[in-house]
Short mmCIF file of C-alpha atoms and ligand atoms in Angstrom, two decimals:
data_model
loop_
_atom_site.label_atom_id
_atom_site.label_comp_id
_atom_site.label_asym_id
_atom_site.label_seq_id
_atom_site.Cartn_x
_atom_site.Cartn_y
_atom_site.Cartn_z
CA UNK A 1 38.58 -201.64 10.28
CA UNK A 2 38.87 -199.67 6.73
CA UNK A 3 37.03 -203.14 4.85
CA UNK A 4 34.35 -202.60 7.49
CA UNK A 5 33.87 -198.90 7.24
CA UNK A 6 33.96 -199.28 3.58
CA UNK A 7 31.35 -202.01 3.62
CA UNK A 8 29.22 -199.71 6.39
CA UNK A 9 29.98 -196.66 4.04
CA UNK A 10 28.52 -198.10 1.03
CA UNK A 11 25.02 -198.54 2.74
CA UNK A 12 25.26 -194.53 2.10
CA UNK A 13 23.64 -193.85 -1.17
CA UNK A 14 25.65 -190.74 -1.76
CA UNK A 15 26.79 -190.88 -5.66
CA UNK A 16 28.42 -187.87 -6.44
CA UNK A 17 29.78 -184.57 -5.09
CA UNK A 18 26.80 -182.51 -4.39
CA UNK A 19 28.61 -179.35 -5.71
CA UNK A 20 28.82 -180.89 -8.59
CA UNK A 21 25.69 -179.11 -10.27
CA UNK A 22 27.67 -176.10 -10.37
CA UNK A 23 30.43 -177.98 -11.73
CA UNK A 24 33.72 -175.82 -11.26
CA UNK A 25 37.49 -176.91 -11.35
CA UNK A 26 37.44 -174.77 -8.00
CA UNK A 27 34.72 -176.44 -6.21
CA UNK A 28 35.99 -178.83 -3.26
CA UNK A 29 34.93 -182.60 -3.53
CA UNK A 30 32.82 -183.42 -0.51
CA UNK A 31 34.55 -186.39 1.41
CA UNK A 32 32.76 -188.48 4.20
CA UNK A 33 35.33 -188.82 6.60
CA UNK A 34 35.93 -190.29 10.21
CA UNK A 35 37.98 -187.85 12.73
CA UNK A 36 38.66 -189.03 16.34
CA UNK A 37 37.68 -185.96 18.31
CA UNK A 38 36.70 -187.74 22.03
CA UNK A 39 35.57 -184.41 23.67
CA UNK A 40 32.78 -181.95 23.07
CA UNK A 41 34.99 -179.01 22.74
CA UNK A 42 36.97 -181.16 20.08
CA UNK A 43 33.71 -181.61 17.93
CA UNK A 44 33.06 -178.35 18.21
CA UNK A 45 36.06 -177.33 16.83
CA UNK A 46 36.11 -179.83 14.15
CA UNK A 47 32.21 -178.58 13.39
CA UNK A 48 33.93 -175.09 13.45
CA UNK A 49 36.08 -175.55 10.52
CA UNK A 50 33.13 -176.81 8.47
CA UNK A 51 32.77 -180.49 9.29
CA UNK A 52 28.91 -181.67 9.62
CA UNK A 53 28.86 -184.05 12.36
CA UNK A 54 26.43 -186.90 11.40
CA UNK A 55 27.20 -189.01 14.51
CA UNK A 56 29.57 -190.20 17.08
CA UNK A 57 30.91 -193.50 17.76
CA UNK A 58 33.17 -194.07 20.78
CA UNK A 59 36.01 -191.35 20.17
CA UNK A 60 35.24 -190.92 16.28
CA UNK A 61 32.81 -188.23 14.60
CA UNK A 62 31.76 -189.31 11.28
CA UNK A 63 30.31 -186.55 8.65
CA UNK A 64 30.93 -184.54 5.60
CA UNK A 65 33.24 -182.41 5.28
CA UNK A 66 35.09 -180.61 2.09
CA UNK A 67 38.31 -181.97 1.11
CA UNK A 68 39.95 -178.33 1.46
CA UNK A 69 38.77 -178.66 5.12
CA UNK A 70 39.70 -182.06 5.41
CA UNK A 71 43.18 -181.46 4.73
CA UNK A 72 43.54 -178.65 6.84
CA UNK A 73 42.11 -180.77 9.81
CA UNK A 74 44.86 -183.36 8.44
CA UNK A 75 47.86 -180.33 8.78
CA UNK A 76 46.22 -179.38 12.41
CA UNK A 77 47.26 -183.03 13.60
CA UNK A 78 43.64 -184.46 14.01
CA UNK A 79 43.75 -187.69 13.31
CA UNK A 80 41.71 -189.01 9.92
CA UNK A 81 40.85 -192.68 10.58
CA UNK A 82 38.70 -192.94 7.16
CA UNK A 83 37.67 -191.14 4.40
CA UNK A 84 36.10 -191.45 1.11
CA UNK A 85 35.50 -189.33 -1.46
CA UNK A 86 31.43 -189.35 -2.15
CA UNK A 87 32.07 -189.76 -6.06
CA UNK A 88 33.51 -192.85 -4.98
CA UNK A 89 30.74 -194.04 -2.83
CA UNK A 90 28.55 -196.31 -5.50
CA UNK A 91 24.39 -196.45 -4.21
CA UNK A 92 23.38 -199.65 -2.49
CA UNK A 93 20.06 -198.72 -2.85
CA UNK A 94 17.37 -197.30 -4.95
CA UNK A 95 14.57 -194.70 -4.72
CA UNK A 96 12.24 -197.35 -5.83
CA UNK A 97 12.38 -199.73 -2.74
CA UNK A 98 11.45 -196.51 -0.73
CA UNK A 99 8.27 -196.24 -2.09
CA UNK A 100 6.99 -195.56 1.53
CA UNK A 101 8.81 -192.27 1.56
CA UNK A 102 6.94 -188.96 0.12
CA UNK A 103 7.99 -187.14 -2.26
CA UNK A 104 6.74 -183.26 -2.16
CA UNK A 105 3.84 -184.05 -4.56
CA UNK A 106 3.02 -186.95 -2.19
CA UNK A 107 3.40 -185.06 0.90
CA UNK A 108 0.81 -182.73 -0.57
CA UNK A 109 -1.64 -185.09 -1.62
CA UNK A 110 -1.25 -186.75 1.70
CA UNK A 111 -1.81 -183.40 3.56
CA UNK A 112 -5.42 -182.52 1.26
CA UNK A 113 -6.88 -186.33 1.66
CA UNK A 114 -6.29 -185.36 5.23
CA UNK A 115 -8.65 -182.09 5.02
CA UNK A 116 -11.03 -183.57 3.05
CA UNK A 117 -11.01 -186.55 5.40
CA UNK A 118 -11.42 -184.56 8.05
CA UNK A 119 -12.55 -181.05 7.10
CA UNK A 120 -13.72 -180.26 10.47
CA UNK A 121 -10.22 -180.59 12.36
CA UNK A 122 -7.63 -180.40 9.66
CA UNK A 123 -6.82 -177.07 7.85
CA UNK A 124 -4.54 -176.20 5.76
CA UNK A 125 -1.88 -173.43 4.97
CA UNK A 126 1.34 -172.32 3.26
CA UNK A 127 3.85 -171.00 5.77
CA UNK A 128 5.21 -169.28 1.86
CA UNK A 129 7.46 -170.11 -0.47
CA UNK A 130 11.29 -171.83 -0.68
CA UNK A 131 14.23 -170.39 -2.71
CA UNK A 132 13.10 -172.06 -5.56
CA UNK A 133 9.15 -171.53 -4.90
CA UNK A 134 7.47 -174.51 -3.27
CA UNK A 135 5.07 -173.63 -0.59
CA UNK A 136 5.86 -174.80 2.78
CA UNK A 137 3.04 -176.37 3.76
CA UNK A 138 1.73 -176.78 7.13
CA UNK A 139 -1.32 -178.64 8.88
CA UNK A 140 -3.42 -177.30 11.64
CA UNK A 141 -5.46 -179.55 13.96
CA UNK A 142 -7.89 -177.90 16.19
CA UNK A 143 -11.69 -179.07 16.37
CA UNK A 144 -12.77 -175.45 17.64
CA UNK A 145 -11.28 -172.94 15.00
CA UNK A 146 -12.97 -172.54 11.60
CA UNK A 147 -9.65 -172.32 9.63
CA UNK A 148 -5.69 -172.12 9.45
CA UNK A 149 -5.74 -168.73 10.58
CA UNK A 150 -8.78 -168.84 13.19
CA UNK A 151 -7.45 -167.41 16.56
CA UNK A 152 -7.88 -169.47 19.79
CA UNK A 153 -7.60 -169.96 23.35
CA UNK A 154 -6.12 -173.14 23.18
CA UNK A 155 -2.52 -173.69 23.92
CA UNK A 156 -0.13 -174.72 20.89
CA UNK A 157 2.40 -176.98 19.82
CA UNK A 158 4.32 -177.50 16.42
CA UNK A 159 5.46 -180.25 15.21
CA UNK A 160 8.22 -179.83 12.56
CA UNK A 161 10.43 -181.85 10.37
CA UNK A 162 12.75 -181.87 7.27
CA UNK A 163 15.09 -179.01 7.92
CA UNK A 164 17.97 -181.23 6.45
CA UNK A 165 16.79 -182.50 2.98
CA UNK A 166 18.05 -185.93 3.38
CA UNK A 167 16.92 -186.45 6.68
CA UNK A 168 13.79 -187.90 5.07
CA UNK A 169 12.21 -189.88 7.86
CA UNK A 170 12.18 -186.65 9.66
CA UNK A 171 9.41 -185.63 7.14
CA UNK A 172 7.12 -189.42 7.68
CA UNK A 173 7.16 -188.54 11.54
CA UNK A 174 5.15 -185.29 11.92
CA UNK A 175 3.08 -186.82 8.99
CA UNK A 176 2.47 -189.90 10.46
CA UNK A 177 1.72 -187.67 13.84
CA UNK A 178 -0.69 -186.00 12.21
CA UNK A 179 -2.46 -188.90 10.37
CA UNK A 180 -2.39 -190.22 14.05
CA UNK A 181 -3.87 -187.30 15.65
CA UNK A 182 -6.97 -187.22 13.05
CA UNK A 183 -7.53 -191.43 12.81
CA UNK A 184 -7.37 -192.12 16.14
CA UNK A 185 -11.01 -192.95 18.13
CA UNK A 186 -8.83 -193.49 21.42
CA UNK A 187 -11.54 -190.95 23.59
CA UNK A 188 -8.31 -190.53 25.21
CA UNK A 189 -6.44 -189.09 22.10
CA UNK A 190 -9.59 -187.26 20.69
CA UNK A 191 -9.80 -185.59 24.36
CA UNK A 192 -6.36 -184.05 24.06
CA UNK A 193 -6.79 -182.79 20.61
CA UNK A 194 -10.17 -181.30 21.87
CA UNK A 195 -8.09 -179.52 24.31
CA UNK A 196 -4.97 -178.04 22.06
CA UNK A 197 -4.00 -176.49 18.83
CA UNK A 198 -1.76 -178.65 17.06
CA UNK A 199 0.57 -177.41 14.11
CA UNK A 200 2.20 -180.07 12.08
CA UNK A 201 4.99 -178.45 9.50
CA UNK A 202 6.15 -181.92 7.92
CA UNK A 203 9.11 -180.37 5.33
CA UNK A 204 10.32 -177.40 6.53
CA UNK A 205 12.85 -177.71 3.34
CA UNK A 206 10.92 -179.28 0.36
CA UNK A 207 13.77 -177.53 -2.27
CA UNK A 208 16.56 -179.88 -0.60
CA UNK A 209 14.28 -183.19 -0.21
CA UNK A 210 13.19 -182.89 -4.21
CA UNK A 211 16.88 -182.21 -5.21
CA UNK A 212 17.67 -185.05 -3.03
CA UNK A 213 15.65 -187.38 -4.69
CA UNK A 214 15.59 -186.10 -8.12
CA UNK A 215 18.31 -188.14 -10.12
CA UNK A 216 17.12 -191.27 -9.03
CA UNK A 217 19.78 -191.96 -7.09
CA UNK A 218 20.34 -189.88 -3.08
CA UNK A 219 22.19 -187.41 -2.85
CA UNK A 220 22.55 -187.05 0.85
CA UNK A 221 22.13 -183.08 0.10
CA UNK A 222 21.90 -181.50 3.48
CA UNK A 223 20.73 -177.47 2.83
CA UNK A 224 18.46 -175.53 0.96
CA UNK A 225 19.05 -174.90 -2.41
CA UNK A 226 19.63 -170.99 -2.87
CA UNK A 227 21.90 -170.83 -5.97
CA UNK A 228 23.74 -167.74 -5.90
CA UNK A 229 26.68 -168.80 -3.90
CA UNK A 230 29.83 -171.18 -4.93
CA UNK A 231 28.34 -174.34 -3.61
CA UNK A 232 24.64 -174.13 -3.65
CA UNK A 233 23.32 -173.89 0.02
CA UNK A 234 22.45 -172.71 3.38
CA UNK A 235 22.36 -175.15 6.25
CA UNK A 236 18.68 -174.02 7.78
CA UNK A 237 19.75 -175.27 10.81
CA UNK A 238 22.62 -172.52 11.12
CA UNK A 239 20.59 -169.31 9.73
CA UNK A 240 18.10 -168.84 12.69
CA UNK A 241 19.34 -165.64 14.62
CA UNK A 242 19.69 -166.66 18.25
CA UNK A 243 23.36 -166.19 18.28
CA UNK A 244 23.86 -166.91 14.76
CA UNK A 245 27.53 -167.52 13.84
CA UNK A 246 28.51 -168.15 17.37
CA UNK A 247 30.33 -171.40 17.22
CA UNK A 248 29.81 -174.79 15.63
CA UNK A 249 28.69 -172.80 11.98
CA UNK A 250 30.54 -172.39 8.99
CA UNK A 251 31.12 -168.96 6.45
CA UNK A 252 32.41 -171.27 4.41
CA UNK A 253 29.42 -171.78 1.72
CA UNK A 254 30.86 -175.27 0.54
CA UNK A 255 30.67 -176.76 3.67
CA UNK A 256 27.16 -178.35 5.11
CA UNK A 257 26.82 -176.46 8.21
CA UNK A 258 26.92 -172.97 6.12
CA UNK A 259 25.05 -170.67 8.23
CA UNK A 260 23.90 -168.22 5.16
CA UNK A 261 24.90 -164.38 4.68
CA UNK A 262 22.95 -163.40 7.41
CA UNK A 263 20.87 -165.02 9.96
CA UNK A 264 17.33 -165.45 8.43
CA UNK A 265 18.64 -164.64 5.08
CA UNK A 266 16.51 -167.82 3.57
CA UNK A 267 13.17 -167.66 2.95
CA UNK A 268 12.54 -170.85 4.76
CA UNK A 269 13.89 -170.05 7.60
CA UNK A 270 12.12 -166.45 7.36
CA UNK A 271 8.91 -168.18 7.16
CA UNK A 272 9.26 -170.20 10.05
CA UNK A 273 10.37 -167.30 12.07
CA UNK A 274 7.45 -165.45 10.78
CA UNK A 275 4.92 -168.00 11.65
CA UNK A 276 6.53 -169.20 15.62
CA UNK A 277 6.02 -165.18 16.03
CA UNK A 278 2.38 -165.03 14.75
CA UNK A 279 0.96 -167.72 17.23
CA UNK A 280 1.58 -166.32 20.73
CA UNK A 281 -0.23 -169.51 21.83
CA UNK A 282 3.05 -171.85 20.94
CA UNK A 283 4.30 -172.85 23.92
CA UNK A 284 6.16 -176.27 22.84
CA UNK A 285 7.77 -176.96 19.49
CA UNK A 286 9.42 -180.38 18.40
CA UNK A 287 11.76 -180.56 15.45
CA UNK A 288 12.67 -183.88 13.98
CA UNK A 289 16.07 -184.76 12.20
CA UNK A 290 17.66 -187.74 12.27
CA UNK A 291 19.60 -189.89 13.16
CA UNK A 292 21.32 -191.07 16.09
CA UNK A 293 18.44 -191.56 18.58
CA UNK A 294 19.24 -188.51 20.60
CA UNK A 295 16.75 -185.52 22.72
CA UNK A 296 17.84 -183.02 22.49
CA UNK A 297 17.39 -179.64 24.45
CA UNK A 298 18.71 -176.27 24.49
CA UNK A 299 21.36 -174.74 24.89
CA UNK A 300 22.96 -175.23 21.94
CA UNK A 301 25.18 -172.94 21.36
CA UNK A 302 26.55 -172.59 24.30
CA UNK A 303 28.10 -175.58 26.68
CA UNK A 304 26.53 -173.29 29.57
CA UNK A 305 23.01 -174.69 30.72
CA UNK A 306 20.34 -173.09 30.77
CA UNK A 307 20.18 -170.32 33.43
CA UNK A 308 16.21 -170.44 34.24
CA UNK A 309 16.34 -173.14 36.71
CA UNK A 310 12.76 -173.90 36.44
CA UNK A 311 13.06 -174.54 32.83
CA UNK A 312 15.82 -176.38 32.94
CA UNK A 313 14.28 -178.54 35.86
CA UNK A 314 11.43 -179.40 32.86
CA UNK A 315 13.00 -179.68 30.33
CA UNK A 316 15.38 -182.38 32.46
CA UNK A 317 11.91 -184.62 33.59
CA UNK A 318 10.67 -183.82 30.11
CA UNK A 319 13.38 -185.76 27.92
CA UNK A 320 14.22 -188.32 30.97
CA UNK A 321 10.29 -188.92 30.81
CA UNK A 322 10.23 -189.24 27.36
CA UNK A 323 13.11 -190.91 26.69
CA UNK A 324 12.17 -193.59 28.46
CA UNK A 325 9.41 -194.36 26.33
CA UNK A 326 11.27 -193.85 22.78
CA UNK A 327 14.59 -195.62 24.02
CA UNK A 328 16.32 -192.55 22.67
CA UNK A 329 19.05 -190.49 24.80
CA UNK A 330 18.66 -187.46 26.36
CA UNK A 331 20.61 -184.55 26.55
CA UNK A 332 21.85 -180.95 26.44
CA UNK A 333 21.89 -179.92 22.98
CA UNK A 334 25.38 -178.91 23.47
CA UNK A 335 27.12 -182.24 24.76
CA UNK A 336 26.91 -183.34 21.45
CA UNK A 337 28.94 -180.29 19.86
CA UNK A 338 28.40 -176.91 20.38
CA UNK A 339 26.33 -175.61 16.80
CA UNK A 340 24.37 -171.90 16.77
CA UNK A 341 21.38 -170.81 14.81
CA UNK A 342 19.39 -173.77 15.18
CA UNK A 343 15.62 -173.68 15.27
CA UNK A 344 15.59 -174.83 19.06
CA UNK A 345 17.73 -172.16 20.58
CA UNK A 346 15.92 -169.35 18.83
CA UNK A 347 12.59 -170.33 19.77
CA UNK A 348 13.31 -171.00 22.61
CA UNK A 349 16.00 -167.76 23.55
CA UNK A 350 12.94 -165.76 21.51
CA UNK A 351 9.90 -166.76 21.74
CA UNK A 352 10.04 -168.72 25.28
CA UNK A 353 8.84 -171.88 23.57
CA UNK A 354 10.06 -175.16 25.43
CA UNK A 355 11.78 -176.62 22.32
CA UNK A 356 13.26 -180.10 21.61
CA UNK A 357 15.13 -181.67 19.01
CA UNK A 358 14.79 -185.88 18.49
CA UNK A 359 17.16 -186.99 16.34
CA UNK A 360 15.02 -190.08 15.30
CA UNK A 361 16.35 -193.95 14.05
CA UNK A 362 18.93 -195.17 13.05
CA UNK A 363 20.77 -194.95 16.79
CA UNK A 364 24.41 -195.31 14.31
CA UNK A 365 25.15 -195.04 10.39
CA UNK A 366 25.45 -198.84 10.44
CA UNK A 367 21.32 -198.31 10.52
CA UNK A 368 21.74 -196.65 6.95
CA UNK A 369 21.99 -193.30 8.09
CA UNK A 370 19.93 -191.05 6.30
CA UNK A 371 18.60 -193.68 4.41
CA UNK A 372 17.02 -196.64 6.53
CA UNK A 373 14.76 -197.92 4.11
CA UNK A 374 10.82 -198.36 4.62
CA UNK A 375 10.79 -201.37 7.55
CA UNK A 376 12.23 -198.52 9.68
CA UNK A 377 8.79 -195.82 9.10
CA UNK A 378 6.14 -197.21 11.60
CA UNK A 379 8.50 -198.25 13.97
CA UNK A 380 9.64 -194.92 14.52
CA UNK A 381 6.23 -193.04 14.30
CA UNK A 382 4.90 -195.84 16.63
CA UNK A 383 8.24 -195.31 19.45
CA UNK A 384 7.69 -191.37 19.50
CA UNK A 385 3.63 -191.38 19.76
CA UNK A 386 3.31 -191.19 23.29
CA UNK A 387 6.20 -188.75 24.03
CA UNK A 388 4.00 -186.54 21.25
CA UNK A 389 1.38 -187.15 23.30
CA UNK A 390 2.97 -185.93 26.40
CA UNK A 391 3.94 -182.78 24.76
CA UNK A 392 0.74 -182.25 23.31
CA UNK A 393 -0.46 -182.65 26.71
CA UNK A 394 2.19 -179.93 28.48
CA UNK A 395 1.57 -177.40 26.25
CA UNK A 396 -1.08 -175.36 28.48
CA UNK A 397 2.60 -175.73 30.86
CA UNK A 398 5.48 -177.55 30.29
CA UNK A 399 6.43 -176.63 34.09
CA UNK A 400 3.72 -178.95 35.33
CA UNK A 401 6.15 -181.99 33.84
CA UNK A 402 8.17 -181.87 37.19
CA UNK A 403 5.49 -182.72 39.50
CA UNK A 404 4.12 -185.53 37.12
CA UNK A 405 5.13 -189.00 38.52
CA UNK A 406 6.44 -191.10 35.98
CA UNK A 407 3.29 -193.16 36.03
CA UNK A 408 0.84 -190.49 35.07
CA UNK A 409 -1.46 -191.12 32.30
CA UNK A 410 -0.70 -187.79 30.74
CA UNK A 411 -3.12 -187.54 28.63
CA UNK A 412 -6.96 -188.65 29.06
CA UNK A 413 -7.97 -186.46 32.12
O1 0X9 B 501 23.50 -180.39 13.49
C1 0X9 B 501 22.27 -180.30 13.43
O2 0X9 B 501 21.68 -179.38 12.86
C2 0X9 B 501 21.41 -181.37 14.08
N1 0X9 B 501 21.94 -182.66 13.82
S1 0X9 B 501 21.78 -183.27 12.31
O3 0X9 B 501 22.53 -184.50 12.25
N2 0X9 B 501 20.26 -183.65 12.08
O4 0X9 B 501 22.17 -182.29 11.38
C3 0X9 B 501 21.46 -181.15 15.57
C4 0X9 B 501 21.05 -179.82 15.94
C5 0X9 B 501 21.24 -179.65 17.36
N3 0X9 B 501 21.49 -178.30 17.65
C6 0X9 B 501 22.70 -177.85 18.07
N4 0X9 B 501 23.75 -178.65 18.19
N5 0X9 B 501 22.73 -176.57 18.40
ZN1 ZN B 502 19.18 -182.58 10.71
#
């Protein structure tokens, strides 16, 4: 079992401690570990203390964790079934052989050929700036309005990916979407962007993707990269203020689910909330991470569903209906482990916005984890086209997804 999960663990390109920039005798060493915890309120717990689930196989969660946490969990009585420190863990992998990936200068260039490809649907605009100062950038496609700012009639989606820096193939998805969206000469497809007004936010966290990739080598760096704190870092996924600090968050700022000072206290997450609250029009948002394969819907912060039965009778058809399309698994938010402050429960508990998370390929870190390689790009851009399609499609009302049949061609009318 241990030679296995060695051999799986190595496919992890994660060289050294990611503290380690801030080099301190008193900074923990970040372990990847394996804990059995076979029930939801176990993972939460285990989350909790500071351990960042990454995914769940049979009765084992599998993450990060800091070794000062670790042991603690240890002295609790969970049981460890593997761990490894990450300055242990040698790359398998290079940078190079993911060509296909883009970097944030890439990203950007990709994002103005775009415009200038197609100047008369694609504008666009800087959400503001990261900790360190990169703009956010963000894409709007609607053939009707003049510019980024334009108002509308139309309903509106977003699109969004790249909260977690090394969730890279988050970042290709809404790119690819959007490269989709504009190429496409399906009348079908061309219809439904006719109809809608389409934002496409491809890396929500450029700070953590660049430091990420930087050395040459991964650094599976999860947060941002404010500075000012022990271990650089705020989980962006944590500091959104639908019951921020709740459960499932840490205050410890050396683990990877560190949920900031305060909620909003980043200026990432400030500019998303700042934007979702501009465009009254939103009514479904999408927000890619990976991996595992999953759909995610709210709540999760809570193991309580959702109280709006109507809603919840959507969101249900919605994920069953796409799911079956994408292979993924749907599922409350919350049956995975309870986690608060994430992007999905505040816009949604907010704003009202029907709001998903996929969890896109691999289905298991025996995939690579964070770091598939290229082969695994298309496929996954290809697999979640139609279920962006669909949501495209719902977002004049996401309600009207329970009366759909199956069989509907939801977009093309
Ligand atoms: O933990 C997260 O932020 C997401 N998983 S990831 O592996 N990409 O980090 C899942 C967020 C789901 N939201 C809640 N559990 N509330
Ligand atoms: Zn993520």
């Amino acid at each position: 079992m241990c030679r296995t999960l060695f051999a799986l663990l190595c496919l992890f390109a994660y060289p050294g401690t990611p503290a380690s920039a801030h080099a301190e005798p008193t900074i923990p060493t970040m372990q990847w570990a394996g804990i059995v915890a076979p029930t939801r309120e176990s993972r939460t717990e285990i989350v909790n203390q500071g351990f960042s689930i990454e995914s769940v196989v049979e009765d084992t969660a599998y993450g990060f964790v800091p070794a000062e946490v670790l042991d603690s969990l240890r002295l609790q009585g969970y049981e460890v079934t593997s761990s490894l420190a990450a300055s242990e863990m040698n790359p398998q992998d290079f940078p190079d052989q993911d060509a296909v990936y883009h970097n944030y200068a890439e990203l950007k260039a990709e994002l103005d050929t775009l415009v200038t490809l197609y100047p008369k649907l694609a504008h666009l605009f800087s959400l503001g700036r990261t900790v360190e100062g990169r703009e956010i950038w963000g894409l709007r496609i609607n053939a009707s309005a003049e510019n980024a700012e334009s108002p509308t009639a139309l309903p509106g989606i977003v699109f969004m990916g790249g909260h977690h820096a090394r969730e890279h193939l988050s970042v290709e998805m809404p790119l690819g979407l959007a490269r989709f969206l504009l190429e496409s000469r399906d009348p079908a497809v061309i219809d439904l962007v006719n109809r809608r007004d389409i934002f496409i936010i491809p890396q929500v966290n450029p700070d953590g993707s660049e430091f990420d990739i930087a050395s040459g080598r991964y650094q599976s760096w999860r947060k941002n990269r404010r500075a000012d704190n022990k271990c650089a870092g705020v989980d962006l996924n944590r500091n959104y203020s639908y019951q921020w600090g709740t459960g499932g968050s840490s205050k410890n700022n050396c683990s990877d689910v560190y949920m900031g000072p305060e909620a909003f206290s980043e200026p990432e997450t400030q500019a998303m909330k700042r934007f979702l609250e501009s465009r009254p029009n939103l009514k479904v948002l999408l927000s890619f991470h990976t991996y595992s394969e999953l759909i995610l819907y709210p709540w999760g912060h809570t193991y309580n569903d959702l109280t709006n039965a109507r809603d919840l009778a959507a969101y249900r058809k919605m994920a069953t209906t796409m799911a079956a399309w994408n292979g993924y698994h749907p599922q409350q938010t919350s049956d995975l482990y309870v986690a608060s402050g994430d992007t999905t429960d505040w816009a949604y508990g907010t704003l009202g916005i029907f709001s998903f998370t996929f969890e896109l390929s691999p289905n298991g870190w025996g995939g690579g984890g964070f770091y598939p390689g290229p082969g695994i790009v298309q496929k996954t851009i290809q697999a979640n086209l139609k279920p962006a399609l669909y949501l495209i499609d719902l977002a004049d009302d996401p309600h009207r997804a329970v009366a759909m049949p199956e069989t509907t061609l939801f977009f093309g009318r």
